[in-house]
Short mmCIF file of N, CA, C and O in Angstrom, two decimals:
data_model
loop_
_atom_site.label_atom_id
_atom_site.label_comp_id
_atom_site.label_asym_id
_atom_site.label_seq_id
_atom_site.Cartn_x
_atom_site.Cartn_y
_atom_site.Cartn_z
N ARG A 1 0.85 -1.18 0.00
CA ARG A 1 0.00 0.00 0.00
C ARG A 1 0.90 1.24 0.00
O ARG A 1 1.85 1.33 0.74
N VAL A 2 0.56 2.21 -0.83
CA VAL A 2 1.32 3.45 -0.94
C VAL A 2 0.80 4.45 0.08
O VAL A 2 -0.39 4.72 0.17
N VAL A 3 1.72 4.99 0.86
CA VAL A 3 1.38 6.03 1.83
C VAL A 3 2.20 7.26 1.47
O VAL A 3 3.38 7.34 1.78
N PRO A 4 1.58 8.24 0.79
CA PRO A 4 2.34 9.41 0.38
C PRO A 4 2.63 10.39 1.52
O PRO A 4 3.64 11.07 1.52
N ILE A 5 1.71 10.46 2.50
CA ILE A 5 1.87 11.41 3.61
C ILE A 5 1.44 10.73 4.91
O ILE A 5 0.41 10.08 4.97
N SER A 6 2.25 10.92 5.94
CA SER A 6 1.89 10.45 7.28
C SER A 6 1.83 11.67 8.19
O SER A 6 2.75 12.49 8.20
N VAL A 7 0.75 11.78 8.94
CA VAL A 7 0.59 12.91 9.86
C VAL A 7 0.45 12.39 11.28
O VAL A 7 -0.49 11.67 11.61
N ASN A 8 1.42 12.73 12.12
CA ASN A 8 1.40 12.39 13.54
C ASN A 8 0.77 13.56 14.29
O ASN A 8 1.35 14.64 14.36
N ILE A 9 -0.41 13.35 14.86
CA ILE A 9 -1.10 14.46 15.49
C ILE A 9 -1.68 14.10 16.86
O ILE A 9 -2.19 14.94 17.57
N ALA A 10 -1.61 12.85 17.26
CA ALA A 10 -2.17 12.43 18.55
C ALA A 10 -1.32 12.98 19.70
O ALA A 10 -0.10 13.11 19.58
N GLY A 11 -1.97 13.27 20.80
CA GLY A 11 -1.23 13.73 21.97
C GLY A 11 -2.13 13.84 23.18
O GLY A 11 -3.33 14.07 23.05
N VAL A 12 -1.54 13.63 24.33
CA VAL A 12 -2.26 13.80 25.59
C VAL A 12 -1.40 14.66 26.51
O VAL A 12 -0.19 14.75 26.35
N VAL A 13 -2.05 15.28 27.47
CA VAL A 13 -1.34 16.12 28.43
C VAL A 13 -1.91 15.88 29.82
O VAL A 13 -3.11 15.59 29.97
N LEU A 14 -1.07 15.97 30.82
CA LEU A 14 -1.50 15.89 32.21
C LEU A 14 -1.40 17.28 32.82
O LEU A 14 -0.41 17.97 32.61
N VAL A 15 -2.39 17.66 33.56
CA VAL A 15 -2.34 18.95 34.25
C VAL A 15 -2.13 18.64 35.73
O VAL A 15 -3.07 18.59 36.52
N LYS A 16 -0.88 18.37 36.06
CA LYS A 16 -0.49 18.01 37.42
C LYS A 16 0.92 18.51 37.67
O LYS A 16 1.70 18.66 36.73
N VAL A 17 1.24 18.71 38.91
CA VAL A 17 2.63 19.01 39.23
C VAL A 17 3.41 17.70 39.12
O VAL A 17 2.87 16.62 39.38
N PRO A 18 4.67 17.77 38.72
CA PRO A 18 5.45 16.55 38.45
C PRO A 18 5.46 15.53 39.60
O PRO A 18 5.38 14.33 39.37
N GLU A 19 5.53 16.00 40.83
CA GLU A 19 5.62 15.05 41.94
C GLU A 19 4.34 14.27 42.17
O GLU A 19 4.34 13.25 42.88
N ASP A 20 3.24 14.69 41.56
CA ASP A 20 1.97 13.97 41.71
C ASP A 20 1.66 13.02 40.55
O ASP A 20 0.66 12.32 40.57
N VAL A 21 2.51 12.99 39.55
CA VAL A 21 2.29 12.13 38.38
C VAL A 21 2.69 10.70 38.72
O VAL A 21 3.79 10.44 39.18
N THR A 22 1.76 9.77 38.48
CA THR A 22 2.06 8.37 38.75
C THR A 22 2.83 7.76 37.57
O THR A 22 2.85 8.31 36.47
N ARG A 23 3.41 6.61 37.81
CA ARG A 23 4.15 5.91 36.76
C ARG A 23 3.20 5.53 35.61
O ARG A 23 3.54 5.63 34.43
N GLN A 24 1.99 5.12 35.95
CA GLN A 24 0.99 4.73 34.95
C GLN A 24 0.62 5.94 34.07
O GLN A 24 0.51 5.82 32.85
N GLU A 25 0.44 7.10 34.68
CA GLU A 25 0.12 8.31 33.91
C GLU A 25 1.28 8.70 33.01
O GLU A 25 1.08 9.07 31.85
N MET A 26 2.49 8.61 33.54
CA MET A 26 3.67 8.95 32.78
C MET A 26 3.84 8.00 31.59
O MET A 26 4.13 8.42 30.47
N ASP A 27 3.60 6.71 31.82
CA ASP A 27 3.69 5.73 30.74
C ASP A 27 2.68 6.03 29.64
O ASP A 27 2.97 5.89 28.45
N ARG A 28 1.47 6.43 30.03
CA ARG A 28 0.44 6.76 29.04
C ARG A 28 0.84 7.97 28.20
O ARG A 28 0.72 7.96 26.97
N VAL A 29 1.32 9.03 28.85
CA VAL A 29 1.73 10.24 28.13
C VAL A 29 2.86 9.92 27.15
O VAL A 29 2.79 10.28 25.97
N PHE A 30 3.89 9.22 27.62
CA PHE A 30 5.00 8.87 26.74
C PHE A 30 4.56 7.89 25.66
O PHE A 30 5.02 7.96 24.52
N GLY A 31 3.67 6.97 26.01
CA GLY A 31 3.17 6.00 25.04
C GLY A 31 2.46 6.66 23.88
O GLY A 31 2.68 6.30 22.72
N VAL A 32 1.61 7.62 24.16
CA VAL A 32 0.87 8.31 23.10
C VAL A 32 1.77 9.34 22.40
O VAL A 32 1.90 9.33 21.17
N ASN A 33 2.40 10.21 23.17
CA ASN A 33 3.11 11.35 22.59
C ASN A 33 4.42 10.98 21.90
O ASN A 33 4.77 11.58 20.88
N LEU A 34 5.15 10.03 22.43
CA LEU A 34 6.46 9.68 21.85
C LEU A 34 6.41 8.34 21.12
O LEU A 34 6.70 8.27 19.93
N ILE A 35 6.03 7.29 21.82
CA ILE A 35 6.07 5.96 21.24
C ILE A 35 5.10 5.85 20.06
O ILE A 35 5.42 5.26 19.03
N GLY A 36 3.91 6.43 20.19
CA GLY A 36 2.95 6.40 19.09
C GLY A 36 3.50 7.06 17.83
O GLY A 36 3.34 6.55 16.72
N THR A 37 4.16 8.19 18.01
CA THR A 37 4.76 8.90 16.88
C THR A 37 5.85 8.06 16.23
O THR A 37 5.91 7.94 15.00
N ILE A 38 6.70 7.46 17.04
CA ILE A 38 7.78 6.62 16.52
C ILE A 38 7.22 5.40 15.79
O ILE A 38 7.67 5.06 14.69
N ARG A 39 6.22 4.74 16.36
CA ARG A 39 5.67 3.52 15.74
C ARG A 39 5.00 3.83 14.41
O ARG A 39 5.14 3.07 13.45
N LEU A 40 4.25 4.93 14.33
CA LEU A 40 3.63 5.29 13.06
C LEU A 40 4.70 5.59 12.01
O LEU A 40 4.62 5.13 10.87
N THR A 41 5.73 6.32 12.40
CA THR A 41 6.83 6.63 11.49
C THR A 41 7.51 5.35 11.02
O THR A 41 7.79 5.19 9.82
N GLN A 42 7.76 4.42 11.92
CA GLN A 42 8.38 3.15 11.55
C GLN A 42 7.51 2.37 10.58
O GLN A 42 8.01 1.66 9.71
N ALA A 43 6.20 2.48 10.73
CA ALA A 43 5.28 1.73 9.86
C ALA A 43 5.28 2.25 8.43
O ALA A 43 5.16 1.46 7.49
N VAL A 44 5.40 3.54 8.24
CA VAL A 44 5.30 4.11 6.89
C VAL A 44 6.66 4.35 6.22
O VAL A 44 6.74 4.43 5.00
N LEU A 45 7.71 4.45 7.00
CA LEU A 45 9.01 4.82 6.45
C LEU A 45 9.58 3.82 5.44
O LEU A 45 10.10 4.25 4.40
N PRO A 46 9.49 2.52 5.66
CA PRO A 46 10.07 1.60 4.65
C PRO A 46 9.47 1.80 3.26
O PRO A 46 10.20 1.81 2.26
N ASN A 47 8.15 1.98 3.18
CA ASN A 47 7.51 2.20 1.89
C ASN A 47 7.97 3.50 1.26
O ASN A 47 8.23 3.56 0.06
N MET A 48 8.08 4.53 2.08
CA MET A 48 8.52 5.83 1.57
C MET A 48 9.96 5.76 1.07
O MET A 48 10.30 6.32 0.02
N LYS A 49 10.79 5.07 1.81
CA LYS A 49 12.19 4.93 1.39
C LYS A 49 12.31 4.13 0.10
O LYS A 49 13.09 4.47 -0.78
N GLN A 50 11.52 3.06 0.00
CA GLN A 50 11.55 2.24 -1.20
C GLN A 50 11.14 3.05 -2.43
O GLN A 50 11.73 2.92 -3.49
N ARG A 51 10.13 3.89 -2.28
CA ARG A 51 9.66 4.73 -3.39
C ARG A 51 10.48 6.00 -3.55
O ARG A 51 10.34 6.73 -4.51
N MET A 52 11.33 6.29 -2.54
CA MET A 52 12.12 7.52 -2.50
C MET A 52 11.22 8.75 -2.61
O MET A 52 11.52 9.73 -3.29
N ALA A 53 10.07 8.65 -1.92
CA ALA A 53 9.10 9.75 -1.93
C ALA A 53 8.22 9.62 -0.69
O ALA A 53 8.01 8.53 -0.17
N GLY A 54 7.71 10.74 -0.25
CA GLY A 54 6.79 10.75 0.88
C GLY A 54 7.11 11.88 1.85
O GLY A 54 8.19 12.46 1.80
N ARG A 55 6.17 12.14 2.70
CA ARG A 55 6.32 13.20 3.69
C ARG A 55 5.82 12.69 5.03
O ARG A 55 4.80 12.01 5.11
N ILE A 56 6.52 13.05 6.08
CA ILE A 56 6.08 12.77 7.45
C ILE A 56 5.95 14.10 8.16
O ILE A 56 6.91 14.88 8.23
N ILE A 57 4.75 14.38 8.64
CA ILE A 57 4.46 15.64 9.32
C ILE A 57 4.10 15.32 10.76
O ILE A 57 3.24 14.48 11.02
N THR A 58 4.77 15.97 11.70
CA THR A 58 4.50 15.73 13.11
C THR A 58 4.09 17.05 13.76
O THR A 58 4.83 18.03 13.71
N PHE A 59 2.91 17.04 14.37
CA PHE A 59 2.43 18.21 15.10
C PHE A 59 2.72 18.00 16.58
O PHE A 59 2.70 16.87 17.08
N SER A 60 2.96 19.08 17.26
CA SER A 60 3.07 19.03 18.71
C SER A 60 2.35 20.26 19.28
O SER A 60 1.87 21.10 18.53
N SER A 61 2.32 20.33 20.58
CA SER A 61 1.61 21.43 21.22
C SER A 61 2.59 22.31 21.99
O SER A 61 3.58 21.82 22.54
N PHE A 62 2.27 23.57 22.06
CA PHE A 62 3.12 24.46 22.84
C PHE A 62 2.97 24.22 24.34
O PHE A 62 3.77 24.67 25.13
N ILE A 63 1.96 23.45 24.73
CA ILE A 63 1.76 23.12 26.16
C ILE A 63 3.01 22.46 26.72
O ILE A 63 3.39 22.70 27.87
N GLY A 64 3.65 21.63 25.92
CA GLY A 64 4.87 20.95 26.37
C GLY A 64 5.99 21.92 26.72
O GLY A 64 6.83 21.65 27.56
N LYS A 65 6.00 23.07 26.09
CA LYS A 65 7.02 24.09 26.38
C LYS A 65 6.64 24.94 27.58
O LYS A 65 7.48 25.58 28.18
N MET A 66 5.36 24.95 27.93
CA MET A 66 4.91 25.80 29.03
C MET A 66 5.26 25.21 30.39
O MET A 66 5.39 25.94 31.36
N GLY A 67 5.37 23.88 30.45
CA GLY A 67 5.60 23.26 31.74
C GLY A 67 4.30 23.16 32.50
O GLY A 67 3.39 22.48 32.09
N LYS A 68 4.17 23.90 33.55
CA LYS A 68 2.97 23.86 34.39
C LYS A 68 1.95 24.87 33.91
O LYS A 68 2.27 26.02 33.64
N LEU A 69 0.69 24.45 33.80
CA LEU A 69 -0.38 25.38 33.41
C LEU A 69 -0.77 26.27 34.56
O LEU A 69 -0.77 25.93 35.67
#
């Protein structure tokens, strides 16, 4: 299957101070925000490389730069 464009746009955020974040919450945030992006990219990249064409677009949120809300 040809995938000309892949768009990584999923993301979750926790509104908590760092010392109150549980391991389970942290795993979920990293799982969606980082691991999900990497897995999608890994899934489409071989086809794009083989065709020597394609685009991968990754969106993120400025919330990650803000730290605490």
